[in-house]
mmCIF file of C-alpha atoms in Angstrom:
data_model
loop_
_atom_site.group_PDB
_atom_site.id
_atom_site.type_symbol
_atom_site.label_atom_id
_atom_site.label_comp_id
_atom_site.label_asym_id
_atom_site.label_seq_id
_atom_site.Cartn_x
_atom_site.Cartn_y
_atom_site.Cartn_z
ATOM 1 C CA MET A 1 -20.364 -19.164 11.279
ATOM 2 C CA LEU A 2 -16.648 -20.244 13.456
ATOM 3 C CA ILE A 3 -16.201 -23.181 11.028
ATOM 4 C CA ALA A 4 -16.749 -20.492 8.062
ATOM 5 C CA ALA A 5 -13.929 -18.175 9.371
ATOM 6 C CA ILE A 6 -11.680 -20.754 10.177
ATOM 7 C CA ILE A 7 -12.407 -21.793 5.834
ATOM 8 C CA ILE A 8 -11.822 -18.667 5.664
ATOM 9 C CA LEU A 9 -8.193 -17.933 6.972
ATOM 10 C CA ILE A 10 -7.001 -20.779 5.793
ATOM 11 C CA GLY A 11 -8.703 -20.277 2.087
ATOM 12 C CA LYS A 12 -6.666 -16.623 2.557
ATOM 13 C CA PHE A 13 -3.335 -18.680 2.902
ATOM 14 C CA ILE A 14 -3.859 -21.352 0.452
ATOM 15 C CA LEU A 15 -4.478 -18.619 -2.416
ATOM 16 C CA ASP A 16 -1.367 -16.498 -1.199
ATOM 17 C CA LEU A 17 0.626 -19.901 -1.505
ATOM 18 C CA SER A 18 -0.994 -21.202 -4.311
ATOM 19 C CA VAL A 19 0.058 -17.038 -6.052
ATOM 20 C CA GLU A 20 3.870 -17.077 -4.956
ATOM 21 C CA VAL A 21 4.376 -21.031 -6.208
ATOM 22 C CA LEU A 22 3.563 -20.115 -9.354
ATOM 23 C CA ASP A 23 5.446 -16.680 -8.817
ATOM 24 C CA LEU A 24 8.629 -18.734 -7.901
ATOM 25 C CA ARG A 25 7.994 -21.169 -11.078
ATOM 26 C CA ASN A 26 8.287 -17.550 -13.473
ATOM 27 C CA ILE A 27 11.671 -16.500 -11.418
ATOM 28 C CA LYS A 28 13.480 -19.023 -12.850
ATOM 29 C CA LEU A 29 12.636 -17.923 -16.705
ATOM 30 C CA ASN A 30 16.100 -16.231 -18.853
ATOM 31 C CA LEU A 31 16.323 -12.770 -18.727
ATOM 32 C CA PRO A 32 14.404 -11.024 -21.059
ATOM 33 C CA SER A 33 16.133 -9.377 -23.931
ATOM 34 C CA GLU A 34 15.022 -6.057 -22.447
ATOM 35 C CA PHE A 35 17.238 -5.961 -19.571
ATOM 36 C CA LYS A 36 20.055 -7.543 -20.997
ATOM 37 C CA ASP A 37 22.062 -4.088 -20.988
ATOM 38 C CA PHE A 38 21.131 -3.895 -17.242
ATOM 39 C CA PHE A 39 21.663 -7.381 -15.766
ATOM 40 C CA ASP A 40 24.832 -9.519 -15.985
ATOM 41 C CA GLU A 41 24.691 -13.400 -15.534
ATOM 42 C CA GLU A 42 25.624 -12.723 -11.928
ATOM 43 C CA ARG A 43 23.532 -10.000 -11.381
ATOM 44 C CA TYR A 44 20.796 -11.385 -12.432
ATOM 45 C CA ARG A 45 21.352 -14.589 -10.497
ATOM 46 C CA LYS A 46 21.386 -12.314 -7.903
ATOM 47 C CA TYR A 47 18.076 -10.417 -8.725
ATOM 48 C CA GLN A 48 16.294 -14.095 -7.971
ATOM 49 C CA LEU A 49 17.850 -15.008 -5.407
ATOM 50 C CA TYR A 50 16.414 -11.329 -4.372
ATOM 51 C CA LEU A 51 12.573 -11.963 -5.284
ATOM 52 C CA LYS A 52 12.752 -15.914 -3.882
ATOM 53 C CA GLU A 53 13.779 -14.804 -0.736
ATOM 54 C CA ASN A 54 11.191 -12.087 -0.459
ATOM 55 C CA ILE A 55 8.617 -14.253 -1.380
ATOM 56 C CA ILE A 56 9.732 -17.415 1.154
ATOM 57 C CA PHE A 57 9.311 -14.691 3.510
ATOM 58 C CA SER A 58 6.241 -13.085 2.440
ATOM 59 C CA LEU A 59 5.068 -16.667 2.921
ATOM 60 C CA VAL A 60 6.179 -17.174 6.626
ATOM 61 C CA LYS A 61 4.865 -14.251 8.127
ATOM 62 C CA SER A 62 1.099 -15.399 6.273
ATOM 63 C CA PHE A 63 1.771 -18.504 7.745
ATOM 64 C CA LEU A 64 2.223 -17.305 11.104
ATOM 65 C CA PHE A 65 -0.318 -14.066 10.297
ATOM 66 C CA THR A 66 -2.888 -17.703 10.072
ATOM 67 C CA LEU A 67 -1.738 -19.596 13.043
ATOM 68 C CA ILE A 68 -1.950 -16.570 15.320
ATOM 69 C CA CYS A 69 -5.669 -15.881 14.233
ATOM 70 C CA ILE A 70 -6.884 -19.257 14.159
ATOM 71 C CA GLY A 71 -5.105 -20.515 17.463
ATOM 72 C CA PHE A 72 -6.368 -16.695 19.221
ATOM 73 C CA ILE A 73 -10.172 -18.071 18.043
ATOM 74 C CA PHE A 74 -10.098 -21.118 18.933
ATOM 75 C CA GLY A 75 -8.222 -20.682 22.428
ATOM 76 C CA GLY A 76 -11.469 -18.538 23.758
ATOM 77 C CA GLY A 77 -8.673 -15.712 23.031
ATOM 78 C CA PHE A 78 -11.310 -12.651 22.124
ATOM 79 C CA ASN A 79 -13.946 -13.565 25.402
ATOM 80 C CA PHE A 80 -10.828 -13.378 27.482
ATOM 81 C CA LEU A 81 -9.675 -10.582 26.280
ATOM 82 C CA ASP A 82 -12.868 -9.180 25.894
ATOM 83 C CA ASN A 83 -14.144 -9.637 29.779
ATOM 84 C CA TRP A 84 -10.408 -8.594 30.904
ATOM 85 C CA VAL A 85 -11.454 -4.850 29.294
ATOM 86 C CA ARG A 86 -14.517 -4.832 30.558
ATOM 87 C CA SER A 87 -12.967 -5.415 34.448
ATOM 88 C CA LEU A 88 -11.055 -2.469 33.585
ATOM 89 C CA GLY A 89 -14.789 -0.377 34.417
ATOM 90 C CA PHE A 90 -14.507 1.961 31.215
ATOM 91 C CA SER A 91 -17.316 2.942 29.139
ATOM 92 C CA GLU A 92 -18.363 0.759 25.967
ATOM 93 C CA LEU A 93 -16.697 3.686 23.400
ATOM 94 C CA VAL A 94 -13.123 3.676 25.837
ATOM 95 C CA SER A 95 -13.482 -0.202 26.625
ATOM 96 C CA GLY A 96 -13.404 -0.868 22.517
ATOM 97 C CA LEU A 97 -10.554 1.540 21.982
ATOM 98 C CA ILE A 98 -8.896 -0.028 24.687
ATOM 99 C CA PHE A 99 -9.778 -3.826 22.861
ATOM 100 C CA ILE A 100 -8.955 -3.038 19.857
ATOM 101 C CA GLY A 101 -5.552 -0.794 20.653
ATOM 102 C CA ILE A 102 -4.420 -4.263 22.184
ATOM 103 C CA LEU A 103 -4.922 -6.319 19.437
ATOM 104 C CA PHE A 104 -3.158 -3.662 17.180
ATOM 105 C CA PHE A 105 -0.248 -3.489 19.332
ATOM 106 C CA SER A 106 0.395 -7.198 20.192
ATOM 107 C CA LEU A 107 0.490 -7.723 16.582
ATOM 108 C CA GLU A 108 2.900 -5.279 15.887
ATOM 109 C CA ILE A 109 5.085 -6.204 18.470
ATOM 110 C CA ILE A 110 5.207 -10.338 16.917
ATOM 111 C CA PHE A 111 5.505 -8.500 13.538
ATOM 112 C CA LEU A 112 8.217 -6.388 14.458
ATOM 113 C CA PRO A 113 10.998 -9.145 14.462
ATOM 114 C CA PHE A 114 9.550 -9.439 10.650
ATOM 115 C CA SER A 115 10.241 -5.458 9.802
ATOM 116 C CA ILE A 116 13.998 -6.085 11.615
ATOM 117 C CA TYR A 117 14.754 -8.952 9.507
ATOM 118 C CA LYS A 118 13.633 -7.483 6.195
ATOM 119 C CA THR A 119 15.163 -4.115 6.717
ATOM 120 C CA PHE A 120 18.565 -5.358 8.443
ATOM 121 C CA VAL A 121 19.041 -8.572 6.671
ATOM 122 C CA ILE A 122 16.879 -9.168 3.468
ATOM 123 C CA GLU A 123 17.606 -5.579 2.087
ATOM 124 C CA GLU A 124 21.270 -5.220 3.685
ATOM 125 C CA LYS A 125 22.294 -8.397 2.329
ATOM 126 C CA TYR A 126 21.541 -7.173 -1.483
ATOM 127 C CA GLY A 127 22.295 -3.683 -0.747
ATOM 128 C CA PHE A 128 18.829 -2.012 -0.645
ATOM 129 C CA ASN A 129 19.249 -0.966 3.227
ATOM 130 C CA LYS A 130 20.100 2.139 3.839
ATOM 131 C CA THR A 131 18.464 2.911 7.861
ATOM 132 C CA THR A 132 20.328 2.844 10.686
ATOM 133 C CA PRO A 133 18.797 1.594 13.485
ATOM 134 C CA LYS A 134 18.436 4.956 15.237
ATOM 135 C CA THR A 135 15.968 5.550 12.050
ATOM 136 C CA PHE A 136 14.554 2.679 11.886
ATOM 137 C CA ILE A 137 13.154 3.270 15.481
ATOM 138 C CA LEU A 138 12.012 6.436 15.263
ATOM 139 C CA ASP A 139 10.516 4.936 12.015
ATOM 140 C CA ILE A 140 8.275 2.439 14.220
ATOM 141 C CA ILE A 141 7.303 4.854 16.950
ATOM 142 C CA LYS A 142 5.868 7.568 14.724
ATOM 143 C CA SER A 143 4.228 5.513 13.126
ATOM 144 C CA TRP A 144 2.548 4.325 15.992
ATOM 145 C CA VAL A 145 1.994 7.749 16.894
ATOM 146 C CA LEU A 146 -0.191 8.427 13.871
ATOM 147 C CA ALA A 147 -1.858 4.677 14.192
ATOM 148 C CA VAL A 148 -3.712 5.667 17.672
ATOM 149 C CA ILE A 149 -4.340 9.364 16.349
ATOM 150 C CA ILE A 150 -5.501 8.535 13.361
ATOM 151 C CA GLY A 151 -6.550 5.149 13.803
ATOM 152 C CA GLY A 152 -8.205 6.595 17.238
ATOM 153 C CA LEU A 153 -9.871 9.097 16.148
ATOM 154 C CA ILE A 154 -11.689 7.459 12.702
ATOM 155 C CA LEU A 155 -12.053 4.085 15.480
ATOM 156 C CA THR A 156 -13.428 6.699 17.946
ATOM 157 C CA LEU A 157 -16.153 8.115 15.204
ATOM 158 C CA VAL A 158 -17.213 4.572 14.172
ATOM 159 C CA LEU A 159 -17.550 3.024 17.583
ATOM 160 C CA TRP A 160 -19.373 6.588 18.527
ATOM 161 C CA LEU A 161 -22.018 6.591 15.842
ATOM 162 C CA PHE A 162 -22.849 2.623 15.423
ATOM 163 C CA GLU A 163 -24.034 3.084 19.870
ATOM 164 C CA ILE A 164 -26.109 5.734 19.146
ATOM 165 C CA LYS A 165 -27.511 5.661 15.313
ATOM 166 C CA GLY A 166 -27.916 1.412 15.438
ATOM 167 C CA GLU A 167 -28.037 -0.108 12.283
ATOM 168 C CA ARG A 168 -28.632 3.219 10.778
ATOM 169 C CA ALA A 169 -25.027 4.523 11.362
ATOM 170 C CA TRP A 170 -23.254 2.933 8.392
ATOM 171 C CA ILE A 171 -24.711 5.962 6.327
ATOM 172 C CA TYR A 172 -23.195 8.585 8.812
ATOM 173 C CA CYS A 173 -19.963 6.876 9.301
ATOM 174 C CA TRP A 174 -19.786 6.539 5.255
ATOM 175 C CA LEU A 175 -19.379 10.004 5.004
ATOM 176 C CA GLY A 176 -17.570 10.836 7.968
ATOM 177 C CA VAL A 177 -15.382 8.958 7.041
ATOM 178 C CA SER A 178 -14.861 9.197 2.989
ATOM 179 C CA LEU A 179 -14.703 13.313 4.266
ATOM 180 C CA PHE A 180 -11.721 12.478 6.903
ATOM 181 C CA GLN A 181 -9.978 10.547 3.863
ATOM 182 C CA LEU A 182 -10.094 13.314 1.862
ATOM 183 C CA PHE A 183 -9.336 15.259 4.825
ATOM 184 C CA LEU A 184 -5.870 13.206 5.133
ATOM 185 C CA ARG A 185 -4.703 14.258 1.001
ATOM 186 C CA PHE A 186 -4.461 17.896 2.362
ATOM 187 C CA ILE A 187 -2.656 17.419 5.313
ATOM 188 C CA ALA A 188 0.056 14.556 4.617
ATOM 189 C CA PRO A 189 2.177 16.357 2.009
ATOM 190 C CA VAL A 190 2.562 19.181 5.136
ATOM 191 C CA ILE A 191 2.094 17.163 7.699
ATOM 192 C CA ILE A 192 3.186 13.973 7.642
ATOM 193 C CA PHE A 193 5.772 12.878 4.998
ATOM 194 C CA PRO A 194 7.618 16.037 6.515
ATOM 195 C CA LEU A 195 7.891 13.380 9.672
ATOM 196 C CA PHE A 196 9.564 10.820 7.892
ATOM 197 C CA TYR A 197 11.544 12.737 4.805
ATOM 198 C CA LYS A 198 13.346 16.163 4.657
ATOM 199 C CA PHE A 199 11.662 18.143 1.743
ATOM 200 C CA THR A 200 14.749 20.467 0.005
ATOM 201 C CA PRO A 201 13.680 22.538 -2.835
ATOM 202 C CA ILE A 202 15.528 21.042 -5.532
ATOM 203 C CA GLU A 203 18.269 24.224 -6.352
ATOM 204 C CA GLU A 204 18.523 25.400 -10.020
ATOM 205 C CA GLY A 205 19.787 24.149 -12.487
ATOM 206 C CA GLU A 206 19.055 21.736 -16.165
ATOM 207 C CA LEU A 207 16.720 19.305 -14.191
ATOM 208 C CA LYS A 208 14.591 22.354 -12.333
ATOM 209 C CA THR A 209 14.362 24.085 -16.020
ATOM 210 C CA ALA A 210 13.300 21.083 -17.445
ATOM 211 C CA ILE A 211 11.023 20.307 -14.839
ATOM 212 C CA GLU A 212 9.761 23.967 -15.242
ATOM 213 C CA ASP A 213 9.573 23.933 -18.731
ATOM 214 C CA TYR A 214 7.369 20.906 -19.135
ATOM 215 C CA ALA A 215 5.154 21.978 -16.218
ATOM 216 C CA GLN A 216 4.152 24.818 -18.083
ATOM 217 C CA LYS A 217 3.846 23.166 -21.582
ATOM 218 C CA VAL A 218 0.968 20.787 -19.871
ATOM 219 C CA GLY A 219 -0.759 23.555 -18.320
ATOM 220 C CA LEU A 220 0.444 22.293 -14.660
ATOM 221 C CA LYS A 221 0.429 24.619 -11.612
ATOM 222 C CA LEU A 222 3.381 23.216 -8.673
ATOM 223 C CA LYS A 223 3.462 24.676 -5.218
ATOM 224 C CA GLY A 224 7.122 23.471 -5.340
ATOM 225 C CA ILE A 225 9.216 20.337 -6.666
ATOM 226 C CA PHE A 226 11.465 19.624 -3.925
ATOM 227 C CA LYS A 227 13.904 16.142 -3.259
ATOM 228 C CA ILE A 228 13.648 13.731 -0.613
ATOM 229 C CA ASP A 229 16.221 11.838 1.412
ATOM 230 C CA ALA A 230 14.936 9.138 1.113
ATOM 231 C CA SER A 231 19.039 7.545 0.690
ATOM 232 C CA ARG A 232 19.051 7.695 4.571
ATOM 233 C CA ARG A 233 16.132 4.531 4.690
ATOM 234 C CA THR A 234 17.033 2.779 0.810
ATOM 235 C CA SER A 235 19.421 2.709 -2.291
ATOM 236 C CA LYS A 236 15.756 2.497 -3.890
ATOM 237 C CA ALA A 237 14.318 5.239 -6.561
ATOM 238 C CA ASN A 238 10.938 7.070 -6.796
ATOM 239 C CA ALA A 239 8.891 9.473 -7.468
ATOM 240 C CA PHE A 240 5.384 11.141 -7.272
ATOM 241 C CA PHE A 241 3.242 13.789 -6.599
ATOM 242 C CA THR A 242 1.963 14.992 -3.671
ATOM 243 C CA GLY A 243 -0.716 16.969 -2.736
ATOM 244 C CA LEU A 244 -4.401 18.233 -4.289
ATOM 245 C CA GLY A 245 -5.318 21.619 -5.991
ATOM 246 C CA LYS A 246 -2.776 24.437 -5.607
ATOM 247 C CA TYR A 247 -0.389 22.821 -3.244
ATOM 248 C CA LYS A 248 0.301 19.835 -5.869
ATOM 249 C CA ARG A 249 4.104 18.921 -4.946
ATOM 250 C CA ILE A 250 6.723 17.371 -7.454
ATOM 251 C CA ALA A 251 8.658 14.724 -5.055
ATOM 252 C CA LEU A 252 11.456 13.172 -6.284
ATOM 253 C CA PHE A 253 13.538 10.896 -4.322
ATOM 254 C CA ASP A 254 17.953 12.112 -4.318
ATOM 255 C CA ASN A 255 18.281 8.215 -5.585
ATOM 256 C CA LEU A 256 16.252 9.532 -8.820
ATOM 257 C CA ILE A 257 18.190 12.157 -9.100
ATOM 258 C CA LYS A 258 21.164 10.551 -9.479
ATOM 259 C CA LYS A 259 20.812 7.359 -11.394
ATOM 260 C CA LEU A 260 18.379 9.207 -14.188
ATOM 261 C CA THR A 261 19.718 11.737 -16.184
ATOM 262 C CA PRO A 262 16.964 14.962 -16.349
ATOM 263 C CA PRO A 263 14.937 14.022 -19.958
ATOM 264 C CA GLU A 264 14.522 10.661 -18.194
ATOM 265 C CA ILE A 265 13.223 12.080 -14.783
ATOM 266 C CA VAL A 266 10.813 14.421 -16.856
ATOM 267 C CA SER A 267 9.489 11.544 -18.967
ATOM 268 C CA VAL A 268 8.796 9.993 -15.224
ATOM 269 C CA LEU A 269 7.148 13.048 -14.152
ATOM 270 C CA ALA A 270 5.163 12.648 -17.565
ATOM 271 C CA HIS A 271 3.538 9.985 -16.294
ATOM 272 C CA GLU A 272 2.787 11.092 -12.892
ATOM 273 C CA ALA A 273 1.193 14.128 -14.458
ATOM 274 C CA GLY A 274 -0.804 11.445 -16.426
ATOM 275 C CA HIS A 275 -2.615 10.817 -13.778
ATOM 276 C CA LEU A 276 -3.364 13.984 -12.838
ATOM 277 C CA LYS A 277 -4.037 15.557 -15.687
ATOM 278 C CA LYS A 278 -6.560 12.304 -16.493
ATOM 279 C CA LYS A 279 -8.223 12.600 -13.408
ATOM 280 C CA HIS A 280 -7.278 9.564 -12.200
ATOM 281 C CA ILE A 281 -7.073 10.501 -8.250
ATOM 282 C CA LEU A 282 -9.790 11.613 -8.569
ATOM 283 C CA LYS A 283 -11.396 8.210 -9.966
ATOM 284 C CA GLY A 284 -9.344 6.643 -7.260
ATOM 285 C CA PHE A 285 -10.610 8.924 -4.717
ATOM 286 C CA ILE A 286 -14.578 7.421 -5.695
ATOM 287 C CA PHE A 287 -13.643 4.422 -5.877
ATOM 288 C CA SER A 288 -12.804 4.308 -2.758
ATOM 289 C CA VAL A 289 -15.824 5.967 -1.468
ATOM 290 C CA ILE A 290 -18.046 3.760 -2.840
ATOM 291 C CA THR A 291 -16.123 0.577 -1.696
ATOM 292 C CA THR A 292 -15.963 2.049 1.747
ATOM 293 C CA GLY A 293 -19.585 2.443 1.469
ATOM 294 C CA GLY A 294 -20.147 -0.984 0.962
ATOM 295 C CA VAL A 295 -18.064 -2.095 3.861
ATOM 296 C CA PHE A 296 -20.172 -0.581 6.553
ATOM 297 C CA TYR A 297 -23.297 -1.764 5.001
ATOM 298 C CA LEU A 298 -22.472 -5.372 5.251
ATOM 299 C CA PHE A 299 -21.586 -4.312 8.826
ATOM 300 C CA THR A 300 -24.988 -3.819 9.440
ATOM 301 C CA PHE A 301 -25.360 -7.856 8.793
ATOM 302 C CA PHE A 302 -23.031 -8.240 11.931
ATOM 303 C CA LEU A 303 -23.430 -5.542 14.041
ATOM 304 C CA ASN A 304 -24.053 -7.395 17.539
ATOM 305 C CA ASN A 305 -25.466 -10.481 16.045
ATOM 306 C CA PRO A 306 -25.928 -13.291 18.901
ATOM 307 C CA VAL A 307 -25.108 -16.072 16.556
ATOM 308 C CA LEU A 308 -21.998 -14.721 15.736
ATOM 309 C CA PHE A 309 -20.802 -13.987 18.898
ATOM 310 C CA SER A 310 -21.992 -17.212 20.395
ATOM 311 C CA SER A 311 -20.048 -19.137 17.912
ATOM 312 C CA PHE A 312 -16.914 -17.001 19.033
ATOM 313 C CA GLY A 313 -17.760 -18.326 22.234
ATOM 314 C CA VAL A 314 -18.271 -14.661 23.338
ATOM 315 C CA ARG A 315 -20.754 -13.468 25.533
ATOM 316 C CA ASN A 316 -21.160 -10.602 26.095
ATOM 317 C CA LEU A 317 -22.779 -8.462 22.641
ATOM 318 C CA SER A 318 -20.501 -4.892 21.494
ATOM 319 C CA VAL A 319 -19.858 -2.906 18.519
ATOM 320 C CA TYR A 320 -16.443 -3.032 18.839
ATOM 321 C CA LEU A 321 -16.018 -6.882 18.934
ATOM 322 C CA SER A 322 -18.676 -7.554 16.124
ATOM 323 C CA LEU A 323 -16.256 -4.799 14.116
ATOM 324 C CA VAL A 324 -13.257 -7.190 14.597
ATOM 325 C CA LEU A 325 -14.750 -10.546 13.725
ATOM 326 C CA PHE A 326 -16.464 -8.715 10.717
ATOM 327 C CA THR A 327 -12.993 -8.038 9.446
ATOM 328 C CA ILE A 328 -12.507 -12.013 9.271
ATOM 329 C CA PHE A 329 -15.922 -12.010 7.151
ATOM 330 C CA TYR A 330 -14.733 -9.535 4.811
ATOM 331 C CA ILE A 331 -11.727 -10.714 3.657
ATOM 332 C CA PRO A 332 -13.380 -12.901 0.204
ATOM 333 C CA LEU A 333 -14.776 -9.396 -0.280
ATOM 334 C CA GLU A 334 -11.901 -6.999 0.033
ATOM 335 C CA ILE A 335 -10.164 -9.724 -2.667
ATOM 336 C CA VAL A 336 -13.172 -8.674 -5.205
ATOM 337 C CA PHE A 337 -12.776 -5.441 -4.201
ATOM 338 C CA SER A 338 -8.892 -5.464 -4.563
ATOM 339 C CA ILE A 339 -9.341 -7.198 -7.717
ATOM 340 C CA LEU A 340 -11.522 -4.638 -8.973
ATOM 341 C CA GLY A 341 -9.116 -1.786 -8.368
ATOM 342 C CA ASN A 342 -5.747 -2.951 -9.544
ATOM 343 C CA PHE A 343 -7.942 -3.850 -12.761
ATOM 344 C CA LEU A 344 -8.904 -0.023 -12.737
ATOM 345 C CA SER A 345 -5.069 1.223 -11.496
ATOM 346 C CA ARG A 346 -3.867 -1.139 -14.326
ATOM 347 C CA LYS A 347 -5.520 0.685 -16.837
ATOM 348 C CA TRP A 348 -5.283 4.328 -15.666
ATOM 349 C CA GLU A 349 -1.214 3.151 -15.348
ATOM 350 C CA LEU A 350 -1.576 3.063 -19.466
ATOM 351 C CA GLU A 351 -3.496 6.374 -19.880
ATOM 352 C CA ALA A 352 -0.809 7.523 -17.748
ATOM 353 C CA ASP A 353 2.029 5.801 -19.810
ATOM 354 C CA LYS A 354 0.271 7.064 -23.027
ATOM 355 C CA PHE A 355 0.283 10.880 -21.695
ATOM 356 C CA SER A 356 3.467 10.404 -20.835
ATOM 357 C CA CYS A 357 4.543 9.806 -24.460
ATOM 358 C CA ASP A 358 2.441 11.933 -25.765
ATOM 359 C CA THR A 359 3.865 15.045 -23.779
ATOM 360 C CA ALA A 360 7.530 13.560 -23.024
ATOM 361 C CA SER A 361 9.904 11.555 -25.233
ATOM 362 C CA SER A 362 8.798 8.169 -24.761
ATOM 363 C CA SER A 363 12.616 6.400 -25.282
ATOM 364 C CA ASP A 364 13.676 8.304 -22.420
ATOM 365 C CA PHE A 365 10.392 6.853 -20.860
ATOM 366 C CA VAL A 366 11.216 3.615 -21.189
ATOM 367 C CA LEU A 367 14.712 3.775 -20.271
ATOM 368 C CA ALA A 368 13.281 5.231 -17.028
ATOM 369 C CA LEU A 369 11.409 2.402 -16.731
ATOM 370 C CA GLU A 370 13.793 -0.198 -17.731
ATOM 371 C CA LYS A 371 17.273 1.265 -15.334
ATOM 372 C CA LEU A 372 14.041 1.575 -12.242
ATOM 373 C CA THR A 373 13.197 -1.904 -12.332
ATOM 374 C CA ALA A 374 16.732 -3.408 -12.935
ATOM 375 C CA GLU A 375 17.876 -0.692 -9.759
ATOM 376 C CA ASN A 376 15.644 -1.706 -7.815
ATOM 377 C CA PHE A 377 15.282 -5.215 -8.177
ATOM 378 C CA SER A 378 11.477 -5.462 -9.206
ATOM 379 C CA ASN A 379 9.920 -8.553 -10.914
ATOM 380 C CA LEU A 380 10.215 -8.625 -14.572
ATOM 381 C CA ARG A 381 7.981 -10.959 -14.999
ATOM 382 C CA PRO A 382 4.921 -11.744 -11.903
ATOM 383 C CA HIS A 383 3.126 -14.612 -13.184
ATOM 384 C CA PRO A 384 -0.364 -13.685 -14.442
ATOM 385 C CA PHE A 385 -2.765 -15.211 -11.747
ATOM 386 C CA LYS A 386 -0.772 -12.654 -9.148
ATOM 387 C CA VAL A 387 -1.296 -9.767 -11.437
ATOM 388 C CA PHE A 388 -4.848 -10.297 -11.857
ATOM 389 C CA LEU A 389 -4.911 -10.640 -8.225
ATOM 390 C CA TYR A 390 -2.414 -7.468 -6.497
ATOM 391 C CA TYR A 391 -1.052 -5.716 -8.468
ATOM 392 C CA SER A 392 -1.628 -1.898 -9.268
ATOM 393 C CA HIS A 393 0.670 -1.241 -12.407
ATOM 394 C CA PRO A 394 1.451 -3.575 -15.292
ATOM 395 C CA PRO A 395 3.990 -5.771 -16.072
ATOM 396 C CA VAL A 396 6.914 -3.771 -16.923
ATOM 397 C CA LEU A 397 7.638 -5.899 -19.855
ATOM 398 C CA GLU A 398 3.883 -5.067 -20.630
ATOM 399 C CA ARG A 399 4.435 -1.416 -20.599
ATOM 400 C CA ILE A 400 7.560 -1.309 -22.211
ATOM 401 C CA ALA A 401 5.835 -3.487 -25.521
ATOM 402 C CA TYR A 402 2.915 -0.583 -25.034
ATOM 403 C CA ILE A 403 4.720 2.013 -24.709
ATOM 404 C CA LYS A 404 6.564 1.233 -27.765
ATOM 405 C CA ASN A 405 3.814 0.106 -30.027
ATOM 406 C CA LEU A 406 2.971 3.964 -29.354
ATOM 407 C CA ALA A 407 5.409 4.672 -30.412
ATOM 408 C CA PHE A 408 5.591 2.230 -33.884
ATOM 409 C CA SER A 409 1.494 3.508 -34.327
ATOM 410 C CA SER A 410 1.824 7.418 -34.226
#
């Protein structure tokens, strides 16, 4: 099983490498005609360099992660860390939390320089970074605190259930984690998002009136329309809905308000409204619940498996180490689930695009897509294999062609 784990880790890196090499070739292609009004020769060259630098950065990070995992395995790291944690004399549950916590924060600290480089070198070089060192540090601290609280609660539940219920625990874990995911969808807009962004109700005016008129037109009940101070971190623009039921909010990046006209913003929100009206959020949650159940069921085959532990040189059987080792063998299935989930997501994105065209302006929506793509330096021509594996949205050129075809057909 040790050899299988190494093959999986190396295979995942080779897959990532292959995808990115193919994508690098596409970056060299000429500027699409749809974007000739948004890029001159110099800016397009800058865009190509930005994508290339991000791809190389991603590959270096992936290679280092693979190297660390393999080195830790062959160096007897799992057994050494397990013995040290057990020597502290805590219960099995607490030992599990400490063990996984050490692994998590070790990786966080190792890869922290990558986050710093990404933010303050790459994003800074191309004019996207607006994050100050103070904001960056505070964001890291908040993220870690949330990881301890939320991740700690979920992990405690899972370890405790498998300790007392054994192999039958997967059903209880499935139910418990699914309910917790649903709970997070309610509290995230109210508690978590405000930790990172300041939500300010947008002022009275043309934009607010246009959004309210559209919401009334399509029967969308909103708790509020808010502007968030994303410009403190990035110059990139976005918009999204948060919350469920009567707690739905519209959140607009302040960058978006500056870069798009009110009709263009309405067309973007019409797309997001399409996800709500077409029940994509619910469908996505159901898909997540199903895959979560599958993951917990498969885990039972790895739970306290003597052959598994022996192959990794670990003497003591435990639920927490079973869980950690399972994450390696789950990688191939994770790719399969990701492919299926992304396929559904791309399908839903086109349905939401159609909803936007049906209820707002297709020409404004195309212009908004072009502006956002150009402003954010999004990949204009990702390789089809990369789209198949990793993209939750269709490539922008495919979306534009789809929207124009809808307009022509109508």
